[in-house]
Amino acid sequence: LLLGQGDFFSVLMTGLHAEFESKVGIVGIYTYVLMGIVESAIKSTNAAEMPASVLNRLQVELDVDATDDTQYMFAVPNNGSFKDERTGWDIFLLKYVVPDRLTAILGEEEMKQYRQVFSMLFGML
């Protein structure tokens, strides 16, 4: 819904581009920084007029495995051993937290499908 709004989308992409282009791979990409970019895009566009109940459920998620050591790295090692080809664009997800009463309908499997569809559509941009 939010990505369909041109002004929100434009501001979000500009902020994400600035953040991702300053990184090598996914090292140094943090959810709290990306959430700040999303919040800034919401506040500076007409998306701020959406109901607070919708906006408060919006979160940023990084699509990395729990065993992925790069999520704990602060910088790329200088020894040339770094081989991660992913970028921030590959792991960025906008997550919508479903209200508790709807989890009976939209369970974990449906939310997994949402993440896959979001990744596919976001990757086409």
Tab-separated table of N, CA, C and O in Angstrom:
chain	number	residue	atom	x	y	z
A	1	LEU	N	0.830	-1.190	0.000
A	1	LEU	CA	0.000	0.000	0.000
A	1	LEU	C	0.878	1.259	0.000
A	1	LEU	O	0.671	2.162	-0.781
A	2	LEU	N	1.883	1.273	0.877
A	2	LEU	CA	2.749	2.455	0.946
A	2	LEU	C	3.655	2.589	-0.271
A	2	LEU	O	3.942	3.695	-0.715
A	3	LEU	N	4.117	1.457	-0.813
A	3	LEU	CA	5.007	1.531	-1.969
A	3	LEU	C	4.288	2.040	-3.207
A	3	LEU	O	4.915	2.487	-4.151
A	4	GLY	N	2.950	1.990	-3.214
A	4	GLY	CA	2.175	2.510	-4.330
A	4	GLY	C	2.062	4.023	-4.322
A	4	GLY	O	1.655	4.620	-5.309
A	5	GLN	N	2.416	4.656	-3.214
A	5	GLN	CA	2.365	6.111	-3.129
A	5	GLN	C	3.683	6.674	-3.650
A	5	GLN	O	4.735	6.394	-3.097
A	6	GLY	N	3.613	7.452	-4.705
A	6	GLY	CA	4.813	7.932	-5.377
A	6	GLY	C	5.761	8.734	-4.507
A	6	GLY	O	6.964	8.536	-4.550
A	7	ASP	N	5.228	9.649	-3.701
A	7	ASP	CA	6.121	10.484	-2.899
A	7	ASP	C	6.804	9.673	-1.806
A	7	ASP	O	7.997	9.817	-1.566
A	8	PHE	N	6.095	8.775	-1.147
A	8	PHE	CA	6.708	7.929	-0.124
A	8	PHE	C	7.774	7.047	-0.751
A	8	PHE	O	8.888	6.931	-0.240
A	9	PHE	N	7.427	6.427	-1.862
A	9	PHE	CA	8.361	5.538	-2.545
A	9	PHE	C	9.634	6.271	-2.948
A	9	PHE	O	10.740	5.781	-2.752
A	10	SER	N	9.489	7.470	-3.482
A	10	SER	CA	10.639	8.252	-3.927
A	10	SER	C	11.563	8.615	-2.769
A	10	SER	O	12.780	8.449	-2.854
A	11	VAL	N	10.992	9.086	-1.676
A	11	VAL	CA	11.795	9.469	-0.512
A	11	VAL	C	12.454	8.241	0.110
A	11	VAL	O	13.631	8.274	0.494
A	12	LEU	N	11.718	7.129	0.187
A	12	LEU	CA	12.275	5.895	0.751
A	12	LEU	C	13.445	5.397	-0.095
A	12	LEU	O	14.504	5.051	0.438
A	13	MET	N	13.280	5.362	-1.401
A	13	MET	CA	14.346	4.866	-2.279
A	13	MET	C	15.583	5.766	-2.219
A	13	MET	O	16.714	5.275	-2.245
A	14	THR	N	15.382	7.068	-2.123
A	14	THR	CA	16.517	7.982	-2.011
A	14	THR	C	17.292	7.725	-0.725
A	14	THR	O	18.528	7.654	-0.739
A	15	GLY	N	16.584	7.559	0.387
A	15	GLY	CA	17.239	7.285	1.662
A	15	GLY	C	17.940	5.938	1.681
A	15	GLY	O	19.067	5.818	2.167
A	16	LEU	N	17.282	4.906	1.137
A	16	LEU	CA	17.907	3.577	1.090
A	16	LEU	C	19.118	3.561	0.176
A	16	LEU	O	20.138	2.940	0.492
A	17	HIS	N	19.026	4.256	-0.948
A	17	HIS	CA	20.161	4.316	-1.873
A	17	HIS	C	21.383	4.938	-1.191
A	17	HIS	O	22.491	4.416	-1.296
A	18	ALA	N	21.167	6.026	-0.483
A	18	ALA	CA	22.280	6.682	0.213
A	18	ALA	C	22.895	5.753	1.258
A	18	ALA	O	24.123	5.705	1.417
A	19	GLU	N	22.063	5.001	1.955
A	19	GLU	CA	22.561	4.082	2.990
A	19	GLU	C	23.281	2.887	2.380
A	19	GLU	O	24.377	2.526	2.806
A	20	PHE	N	22.716	2.269	1.374
A	20	PHE	CA	23.288	1.052	0.811
A	20	PHE	C	24.540	1.316	-0.011
A	20	PHE	O	25.441	0.486	-0.052
A	21	GLU	N	24.603	2.453	-0.680
A	21	GLU	CA	25.762	2.745	-1.515
A	21	GLU	C	27.017	3.034	-0.685
A	21	GLU	O	28.123	2.934	-1.184
A	22	SER	N	26.837	3.373	0.582
A	22	SER	CA	27.996	3.656	1.427
A	22	SER	C	28.538	2.398	2.093
A	22	SER	O	29.509	2.470	2.832
A	23	LYS	N	27.955	1.243	1.812
A	23	LYS	CA	28.351	-0.018	2.440
A	23	LYS	C	28.964	-0.966	1.420
A	23	LYS	O	28.658	-0.913	0.242
A	24	VAL	N	29.810	-1.862	1.922
A	24	VAL	CA	30.347	-2.946	1.111
A	24	VAL	C	29.585	-4.201	1.512
A	24	VAL	O	29.665	-4.631	2.657
A	25	GLY	N	28.831	-4.766	0.581
A	25	GLY	CA	28.011	-5.922	0.914
A	25	GLY	C	26.922	-5.533	1.901
A	25	GLY	O	26.338	-4.464	1.813
A	26	ILE	N	26.700	-6.404	2.885
A	26	ILE	CA	25.674	-6.119	3.887
A	26	ILE	C	26.283	-5.769	5.235
A	26	ILE	O	25.572	-5.598	6.213
A	27	VAL	N	27.578	-5.645	5.275
A	27	VAL	CA	28.252	-5.305	6.527
A	27	VAL	C	27.918	-3.869	6.913
A	27	VAL	O	28.019	-2.949	6.101
A	28	GLY	N	27.499	-3.685	8.145
A	28	GLY	CA	27.191	-2.347	8.639
A	28	GLY	C	25.782	-1.871	8.340
A	28	GLY	O	25.474	-0.701	8.526
A	29	ILE	N	24.915	-2.765	7.875
A	29	ILE	CA	23.521	-2.413	7.635
A	29	ILE	C	22.722	-2.887	8.847
A	29	ILE	O	22.745	-4.067	9.189
A	30	TYR	N	22.035	-1.954	9.486
A	30	TYR	CA	21.319	-2.266	10.721
A	30	TYR	C	19.853	-1.874	10.595
A	30	TYR	O	19.516	-0.874	9.957
A	31	THR	N	18.995	-2.655	11.240
A	31	THR	CA	17.555	-2.418	11.149
A	31	THR	C	17.162	-1.067	11.730
A	31	THR	O	16.276	-0.404	11.196
A	32	TYR	N	17.804	-0.636	12.817
A	32	TYR	CA	17.404	0.632	13.432
A	32	TYR	C	17.714	1.816	12.523
A	32	TYR	O	16.968	2.798	12.502
A	33	VAL	N	18.774	1.739	11.730
A	33	VAL	CA	19.095	2.811	10.779
A	33	VAL	C	18.065	2.818	9.652
A	33	VAL	O	17.554	3.874	9.261
A	34	LEU	N	17.743	1.634	9.151
A	34	LEU	CA	16.770	1.533	8.066
A	34	LEU	C	15.378	1.943	8.532
A	34	LEU	O	14.630	2.568	7.784
A	35	MET	N	15.039	1.621	9.772
A	35	MET	CA	13.741	2.037	10.310
A	35	MET	C	13.682	3.558	10.413
A	35	MET	O	12.631	4.154	10.173
A	36	GLY	N	14.795	4.187	10.727
A	36	GLY	CA	14.848	5.650	10.746
A	36	GLY	C	14.593	6.237	9.371
A	36	GLY	O	13.909	7.258	9.238
A	37	ILE	N	15.104	5.581	8.337
A	37	ILE	CA	14.872	6.034	6.964
A	37	ILE	C	13.391	5.891	6.607
A	37	ILE	O	12.793	6.791	6.012
A	38	VAL	N	12.790	4.769	6.992
A	38	VAL	CA	11.364	4.541	6.723
A	38	VAL	C	10.516	5.580	7.462
A	38	VAL	O	9.597	6.180	6.893
A	39	GLU	N	10.825	5.811	8.733
A	39	GLU	CA	10.066	6.799	9.514
A	39	GLU	C	10.207	8.201	8.939
A	39	GLU	O	9.244	8.960	8.898
A	40	SER	N	11.402	8.530	8.486
A	40	SER	CA	11.615	9.833	7.861
A	40	SER	C	10.797	9.959	6.576
A	40	SER	O	10.212	11.012	6.305
A	41	ALA	N	10.750	8.884	5.799
A	41	ALA	CA	9.966	8.900	4.560
A	41	ALA	C	8.482	9.045	4.870
A	41	ALA	O	7.758	9.748	4.158
A	42	ILE	N	8.024	8.410	5.941
A	42	ILE	CA	6.614	8.525	6.321
A	42	ILE	C	6.296	9.947	6.750
A	42	ILE	O	5.310	10.545	6.307
A	43	LYS	N	7.139	10.524	7.603
A	43	LYS	CA	6.867	11.860	8.147
A	43	LYS	C	6.937	12.956	7.096
A	43	LYS	O	6.265	13.971	7.218
A	44	SER	N	7.751	12.759	6.068
A	44	SER	CA	7.940	13.827	5.088
A	44	SER	C	7.037	13.681	3.860
A	44	SER	O	7.182	14.441	2.905
A	45	THR	N	6.121	12.721	3.873
A	45	THR	CA	5.237	12.521	2.730
A	45	THR	C	3.789	12.431	3.202
A	45	THR	O	3.506	12.489	4.394
A	46	ASN	N	2.888	12.233	2.250
A	46	ASN	CA	1.481	12.122	2.618
A	46	ASN	C	1.147	10.792	3.284
A	46	ASN	O	0.024	10.578	3.712
A	47	ALA	N	2.109	9.888	3.412
A	47	ALA	CA	1.901	8.638	4.147
A	47	ALA	C	1.657	8.916	5.629
A	47	ALA	O	1.074	8.093	6.325
A	48	ALA	N	2.065	10.083	6.095
A	48	ALA	CA	1.846	10.457	7.494
A	48	ALA	C	0.361	10.584	7.817
A	48	ALA	O	-0.025	10.531	8.989
A	49	GLU	N	-0.463	10.718	6.802
A	49	GLU	CA	-1.903	10.842	7.004
A	49	GLU	C	-2.600	9.497	7.169
A	49	GLU	O	-3.796	9.454	7.450
A	50	MET	N	-1.870	8.411	6.998
A	50	MET	CA	-2.460	7.082	7.202
A	50	MET	C	-2.731	6.886	8.687
A	50	MET	O	-2.093	7.518	9.530
A	51	PRO	N	-3.660	6.009	9.030
A	51	PRO	CA	-3.968	5.773	10.447
A	51	PRO	C	-2.744	5.299	11.228
A	51	PRO	O	-1.942	4.512	10.722
A	52	ALA	N	-2.617	5.796	12.446
A	52	ALA	CA	-1.484	5.422	13.290
A	52	ALA	C	-1.457	3.920	13.543
A	52	ALA	O	-0.376	3.332	13.687
A	53	SER	N	-2.614	3.284	13.577
A	53	SER	CA	-2.653	1.836	13.809
A	53	SER	C	-1.962	1.069	12.676
A	53	SER	O	-1.409	0.005	12.903
A	54	VAL	N	-1.964	1.603	11.481
A	54	VAL	CA	-1.277	0.976	10.353
A	54	VAL	C	0.220	1.282	10.413
A	54	VAL	O	1.056	0.389	10.285
A	55	LEU	N	0.562	2.529	10.624
A	55	LEU	CA	1.961	2.935	10.628
A	55	LEU	C	2.742	2.326	11.781
A	55	LEU	O	3.928	2.019	11.632
A	56	ASN	N	2.106	2.137	12.925
A	56	ASN	CA	2.797	1.559	14.084
A	56	ASN	C	3.134	0.087	13.892
A	56	ASN	O	3.983	-0.448	14.596
A	57	ARG	N	2.488	-0.570	12.961
A	57	ARG	CA	2.750	-1.987	12.712
A	57	ARG	C	3.839	-2.209	11.663
A	57	ARG	O	4.238	-3.333	11.399
A	58	LEU	N	4.316	-1.154	11.063
A	58	LEU	CA	5.331	-1.245	10.023
A	58	LEU	C	6.716	-1.345	10.647
A	58	LEU	O	7.081	-0.532	11.497
A	59	GLN	N	7.476	-2.342	10.237
A	59	GLN	CA	8.823	-2.544	10.744
A	59	GLN	C	9.763	-2.903	9.599
A	59	GLN	O	9.319	-3.270	8.512
A	60	VAL	N	11.047	-2.812	9.877
A	60	VAL	CA	12.066	-3.220	8.921
A	60	VAL	C	12.641	-4.541	9.392
A	60	VAL	O	12.873	-4.748	10.578
A	61	GLU	N	12.864	-5.431	8.446
A	61	GLU	CA	13.466	-6.718	8.745
A	61	GLU	C	14.586	-6.956	7.743
A	61	GLU	O	14.484	-6.550	6.591
A	62	LEU	N	15.649	-7.596	8.191
A	62	LEU	CA	16.738	-7.974	7.297
A	62	LEU	C	16.650	-9.466	7.047
A	62	LEU	O	16.574	-10.256	7.985
A	63	ASP	N	16.641	-9.851	5.805
A	63	ASP	CA	16.491	-11.249	5.413
A	63	ASP	C	17.846	-11.946	5.446
A	63	ASP	O	18.464	-12.207	4.422
A	64	VAL	N	18.316	-12.224	6.660
A	64	VAL	CA	19.577	-12.947	6.858
A	64	VAL	C	19.320	-14.120	7.798
A	64	VAL	O	18.437	-14.072	8.650
A	65	ASP	N	20.103	-15.168	7.652
A	65	ASP	CA	19.996	-16.327	8.530
A	65	ASP	C	20.558	-15.999	9.897
A	65	ASP	O	21.440	-15.150	10.040
A	66	ALA	N	20.080	-16.711	10.907
A	66	ALA	CA	20.591	-16.533	12.270
A	66	ALA	C	22.053	-16.937	12.358
A	66	ALA	O	22.787	-16.461	13.224
A	67	THR	N	22.509	-17.776	11.440
A	67	THR	CA	23.905	-18.232	11.450
A	67	THR	C	24.816	-17.352	10.600
A	67	THR	O	26.003	-17.633	10.484
A	68	ASP	N	24.278	-16.322	9.998
A	68	ASP	CA	25.061	-15.441	9.128
A	68	ASP	C	25.918	-14.510	9.967
A	68	ASP	O	25.418	-13.615	10.640
A	69	ASP	N	27.233	-14.713	9.939
A	69	ASP	CA	28.155	-13.922	10.756
A	69	ASP	C	28.285	-12.478	10.299
A	69	ASP	O	28.709	-11.620	11.067
A	70	THR	N	27.933	-12.168	9.056
A	70	THR	CA	28.092	-10.799	8.564
A	70	THR	C	27.184	-9.817	9.289
A	70	THR	O	27.471	-8.627	9.318
A	71	GLN	N	26.108	-10.306	9.890
A	71	GLN	CA	25.209	-9.391	10.596
A	71	GLN	C	25.848	-8.823	11.861
A	71	GLN	O	25.368	-7.849	12.410
A	72	TYR	N	26.957	-9.416	12.310
A	72	TYR	CA	27.636	-8.926	13.504
A	72	TYR	C	28.932	-8.173	13.183
A	72	TYR	O	29.630	-7.727	14.071
A	73	MET	N	29.242	-8.026	11.904
A	73	MET	CA	30.477	-7.350	11.510
A	73	MET	C	30.250	-5.841	11.457
A	73	MET	O	29.208	-5.378	11.018
A	74	PHE	N	31.238	-5.103	11.917
A	74	PHE	CA	31.159	-3.644	11.862
A	74	PHE	C	31.881	-3.070	10.651
A	74	PHE	O	31.614	-1.968	10.232
A	75	ALA	N	32.799	-3.831	10.097
A	75	ALA	CA	33.558	-3.384	8.930
A	75	ALA	C	34.016	-4.606	8.143
A	75	ALA	O	34.067	-5.715	8.665
A	76	VAL	N	34.357	-4.384	6.888
A	76	VAL	CA	34.842	-5.457	6.037
A	76	VAL	C	36.292	-5.741	6.401
A	76	VAL	O	37.097	-4.815	6.523
A	77	PRO	N	36.689	-7.016	6.579
A	77	PRO	CA	38.075	-7.336	6.905
A	77	PRO	C	39.026	-6.908	5.793
A	77	PRO	O	38.686	-6.983	4.614
A	78	ASN	N	40.197	-6.470	6.184
A	78	ASN	CA	41.193	-6.002	5.211
A	78	ASN	C	42.015	-7.129	4.603
A	78	ASN	O	42.808	-6.889	3.707
A	79	ASN	N	41.842	-8.354	5.066
A	79	ASN	CA	42.682	-9.456	4.585
A	79	ASN	C	42.215	-10.054	3.262
A	79	ASN	O	42.785	-11.033	2.798
A	80	GLY	N	41.184	-9.506	2.648
A	80	GLY	CA	40.706	-9.974	1.348
A	80	GLY	C	39.871	-11.236	1.409
A	80	GLY	O	39.562	-11.815	0.379
A	81	SER	N	39.505	-11.696	2.591
A	81	SER	CA	38.746	-12.932	2.727
A	81	SER	C	37.236	-12.716	2.599
A	81	SER	O	36.485	-13.674	2.606
A	82	PHE	N	36.804	-11.487	2.454
A	82	PHE	CA	35.376	-11.182	2.407
A	82	PHE	C	34.830	-11.497	1.023
A	82	PHE	O	35.250	-10.927	0.026
A	83	LYS	N	33.859	-12.408	0.936
A	83	LYS	CA	33.336	-12.856	-0.359
A	83	LYS	C	31.829	-12.659	-0.512
A	83	LYS	O	31.242	-13.171	-1.429
A	84	ASP	N	31.185	-11.946	0.386
A	84	ASP	CA	29.735	-11.773	0.335
A	84	ASP	C	29.348	-10.843	-0.808
A	84	ASP	O	29.780	-9.705	-0.869
A	85	GLU	N	28.524	-11.337	-1.716
A	85	GLU	CA	28.106	-10.572	-2.888
A	85	GLU	C	26.770	-9.863	-2.681
A	85	GLU	O	26.315	-9.136	-3.548
A	86	ARG	N	26.098	-10.099	-1.559
A	86	ARG	CA	24.792	-9.492	-1.321
A	86	ARG	C	24.928	-7.997	-1.059
A	86	ARG	O	25.971	-7.521	-0.645
A	87	THR	N	23.835	-7.284	-1.297
A	87	THR	CA	23.771	-5.859	-0.989
A	87	THR	C	22.580	-5.626	-0.073
A	87	THR	O	21.783	-6.539	0.177
A	88	GLY	N	22.426	-4.417	0.389
A	88	GLY	CA	21.280	-4.071	1.214
A	88	GLY	C	19.971	-4.276	0.484
A	88	GLY	O	18.952	-4.616	1.084
A	89	TRP	N	19.993	-4.094	-0.829
A	89	TRP	CA	18.778	-4.292	-1.627
A	89	TRP	C	18.328	-5.741	-1.567
A	89	TRP	O	17.130	-6.025	-1.687
A	90	ASP	N	19.255	-6.676	-1.391
A	90	ASP	CA	18.928	-8.103	-1.362
A	90	ASP	C	18.288	-8.541	-0.050
A	90	ASP	O	17.578	-9.549	-0.019
A	91	ILE	N	18.547	-7.836	1.033
A	91	ILE	CA	18.092	-8.303	2.349
A	91	ILE	C	17.033	-7.412	2.981
A	91	ILE	O	16.473	-7.768	4.016
A	92	PHE	N	16.722	-6.268	2.389
A	92	PHE	CA	15.760	-5.329	2.970
A	92	PHE	C	14.333	-5.834	2.801
A	92	PHE	O	13.911	-6.224	1.716
A	93	LEU	N	13.562	-5.828	3.895
A	93	LEU	CA	12.152	-6.188	3.870
A	93	LEU	C	11.368	-5.191	4.717
A	93	LEU	O	11.792	-4.847	5.815
A	94	LEU	N	10.247	-4.732	4.197
A	94	LEU	CA	9.294	-3.997	5.020
A	94	LEU	C	8.352	-5.038	5.602
A	94	LEU	O	7.741	-5.812	4.872
A	95	LYS	N	8.268	-5.071	6.907
A	95	LYS	CA	7.457	-6.076	7.587
A	95	LYS	C	6.237	-5.399	8.188
A	95	LYS	O	6.341	-4.330	8.773
A	96	TYR	N	5.103	-6.043	8.023
A	96	TYR	CA	3.870	-5.559	8.646
A	96	TYR	C	3.506	-6.547	9.741
A	96	TYR	O	3.311	-7.732	9.481
A	97	VAL	N	3.427	-6.068	10.974
A	97	VAL	CA	3.089	-6.921	12.104
A	97	VAL	C	1.571	-7.049	12.163
A	97	VAL	O	0.868	-6.068	12.359
A	98	VAL	N	1.108	-8.250	11.964
A	98	VAL	CA	-0.327	-8.528	11.934
A	98	VAL	C	-0.878	-8.482	13.351
A	98	VAL	O	-0.269	-9.033	14.270
A	99	PRO	N	-2.032	-7.826	13.558
A	99	PRO	CA	-2.641	-7.810	14.899
A	99	PRO	C	-2.916	-9.237	15.391
A	99	PRO	O	-3.191	-10.133	14.597
A	100	ASP	N	-2.861	-9.426	16.689
A	100	ASP	CA	-3.005	-10.757	17.274
A	100	ASP	C	-4.265	-11.476	16.823
A	100	ASP	O	-4.247	-12.667	16.555
A	101	ARG	N	-5.353	-10.781	16.725
A	101	ARG	CA	-6.608	-11.452	16.378
A	101	ARG	C	-6.609	-11.950	14.932
A	101	ARG	O	-7.439	-12.784	14.569
A	102	LEU	N	-5.705	-11.480	14.094
A	102	LEU	CA	-5.646	-11.941	12.704
A	102	LEU	C	-4.614	-13.043	12.475
A	102	LEU	O	-4.533	-13.585	11.380
A	103	THR	N	-3.844	-13.377	13.496
A	103	THR	CA	-2.819	-14.414	13.314
A	103	THR	C	-3.428	-15.786	13.065
A	103	THR	O	-2.748	-16.665	12.549
A	104	ALA	N	-4.693	-15.979	13.413
A	104	ALA	CA	-5.358	-17.245	13.100
A	104	ALA	C	-5.551	-17.390	11.592
A	104	ALA	O	-5.534	-18.495	11.056
A	105	ILE	N	-5.721	-16.271	10.901
A	105	ILE	CA	-5.915	-16.291	9.452
A	105	ILE	C	-4.584	-16.143	8.734
A	105	ILE	O	-4.295	-16.855	7.779
A	106	LEU	N	-3.784	-15.193	9.176
A	106	LEU	CA	-2.484	-14.925	8.564
A	106	LEU	C	-1.391	-15.465	9.480
A	106	LEU	O	-0.787	-14.740	10.254
A	107	GLY	N	-1.136	-16.739	9.358
A	107	GLY	CA	-0.131	-17.399	10.187
A	107	GLY	C	1.272	-17.194	9.650
A	107	GLY	O	1.517	-16.392	8.741
A	108	GLU	N	2.204	-17.944	10.193
A	108	GLU	CA	3.620	-17.813	9.821
A	108	GLU	C	3.853	-18.167	8.352
A	108	GLU	O	4.661	-17.538	7.682
A	109	GLU	N	3.147	-19.170	7.854
A	109	GLU	CA	3.322	-19.576	6.453
A	109	GLU	C	2.876	-18.458	5.496
A	109	GLU	O	3.542	-18.174	4.507
A	110	GLU	N	1.767	-17.813	5.802
A	110	GLU	CA	1.284	-16.710	4.961
A	110	GLU	C	2.236	-15.514	5.021
A	110	GLU	O	2.467	-14.851	4.003
A	111	MET	N	2.778	-15.243	6.182
A	111	MET	CA	3.730	-14.127	6.300
A	111	MET	C	5.040	-14.456	5.581
A	111	MET	O	5.688	-13.575	5.032
A	112	LYS	N	5.406	-15.721	5.550
A	112	LYS	CA	6.588	-16.133	4.782
A	112	LYS	C	6.345	-15.890	3.294
A	112	LYS	O	7.224	-15.396	2.584
A	113	GLN	N	5.142	-16.205	2.830
A	113	GLN	CA	4.787	-15.945	1.439
A	113	GLN	C	4.787	-14.450	1.147
A	113	GLN	O	5.220	-14.011	0.079
A	114	TYR	N	4.308	-13.625	2.095
A	114	TYR	CA	4.340	-12.172	1.937
A	114	TYR	C	5.784	-11.703	1.757
A	114	TYR	O	6.076	-10.888	0.888
A	115	ARG	N	6.699	-12.206	2.598
A	115	ARG	CA	8.108	-11.805	2.492
A	115	ARG	C	8.693	-12.188	1.140
A	115	ARG	O	9.460	-11.423	0.545
A	116	GLN	N	8.313	-13.347	0.631
A	116	GLN	CA	8.806	-13.778	-0.679
A	116	GLN	C	8.275	-12.875	-1.790
A	116	GLN	O	9.021	-12.474	-2.687
A	117	VAL	N	6.992	-12.540	-1.731
A	117	VAL	CA	6.395	-11.663	-2.741
A	117	VAL	C	7.010	-10.270	-2.655
A	117	VAL	O	7.351	-9.658	-3.668
A	118	PHE	N	7.188	-9.748	-1.420
A	118	PHE	CA	7.795	-8.431	-1.260
A	118	PHE	C	9.206	-8.429	-1.833
A	118	PHE	O	9.582	-7.507	-2.555
A	119	SER	N	9.988	-9.461	-1.524
A	119	SER	CA	11.359	-9.526	-2.036
A	119	SER	C	11.380	-9.565	-3.552
A	119	SER	O	12.210	-8.899	-4.179
A	120	MET	N	10.465	-10.327	-4.132
A	120	MET	CA	10.410	-10.411	-5.591
A	120	MET	C	10.033	-9.061	-6.196
A	120	MET	O	10.689	-8.574	-7.104
A	121	LEU	N	8.968	-8.421	-5.683
A	121	LEU	CA	8.534	-7.142	-6.234
A	121	LEU	C	9.548	-6.039	-5.965
A	121	LEU	O	9.807	-5.199	-6.833
A	122	PHE	N	10.142	-6.026	-4.792
A	122	PHE	CA	11.124	-5.011	-4.451
A	122	PHE	C	12.382	-5.192	-5.296
A	122	PHE	O	13.024	-4.231	-5.673
A	123	GLY	N	12.705	-6.429	-5.604
A	123	GLY	CA	13.871	-6.705	-6.441
A	123	GLY	C	13.697	-6.269	-7.881
A	123	GLY	O	14.669	-6.057	-8.606
A	124	MET	N	12.451	-6.112	-8.323
A	124	MET	CA	12.180	-5.687	-9.699
A	124	MET	C	12.317	-4.186	-9.879
A	124	MET	O	12.350	-3.702	-10.998
A	125	LEU	N	12.385	-3.443	-8.765
A	125	LEU	CA	12.415	-1.988	-8.876
A	125	LEU	C	13.748	-1.479	-9.350
A	125	LEU	O	14.753	-1.955	-9.192
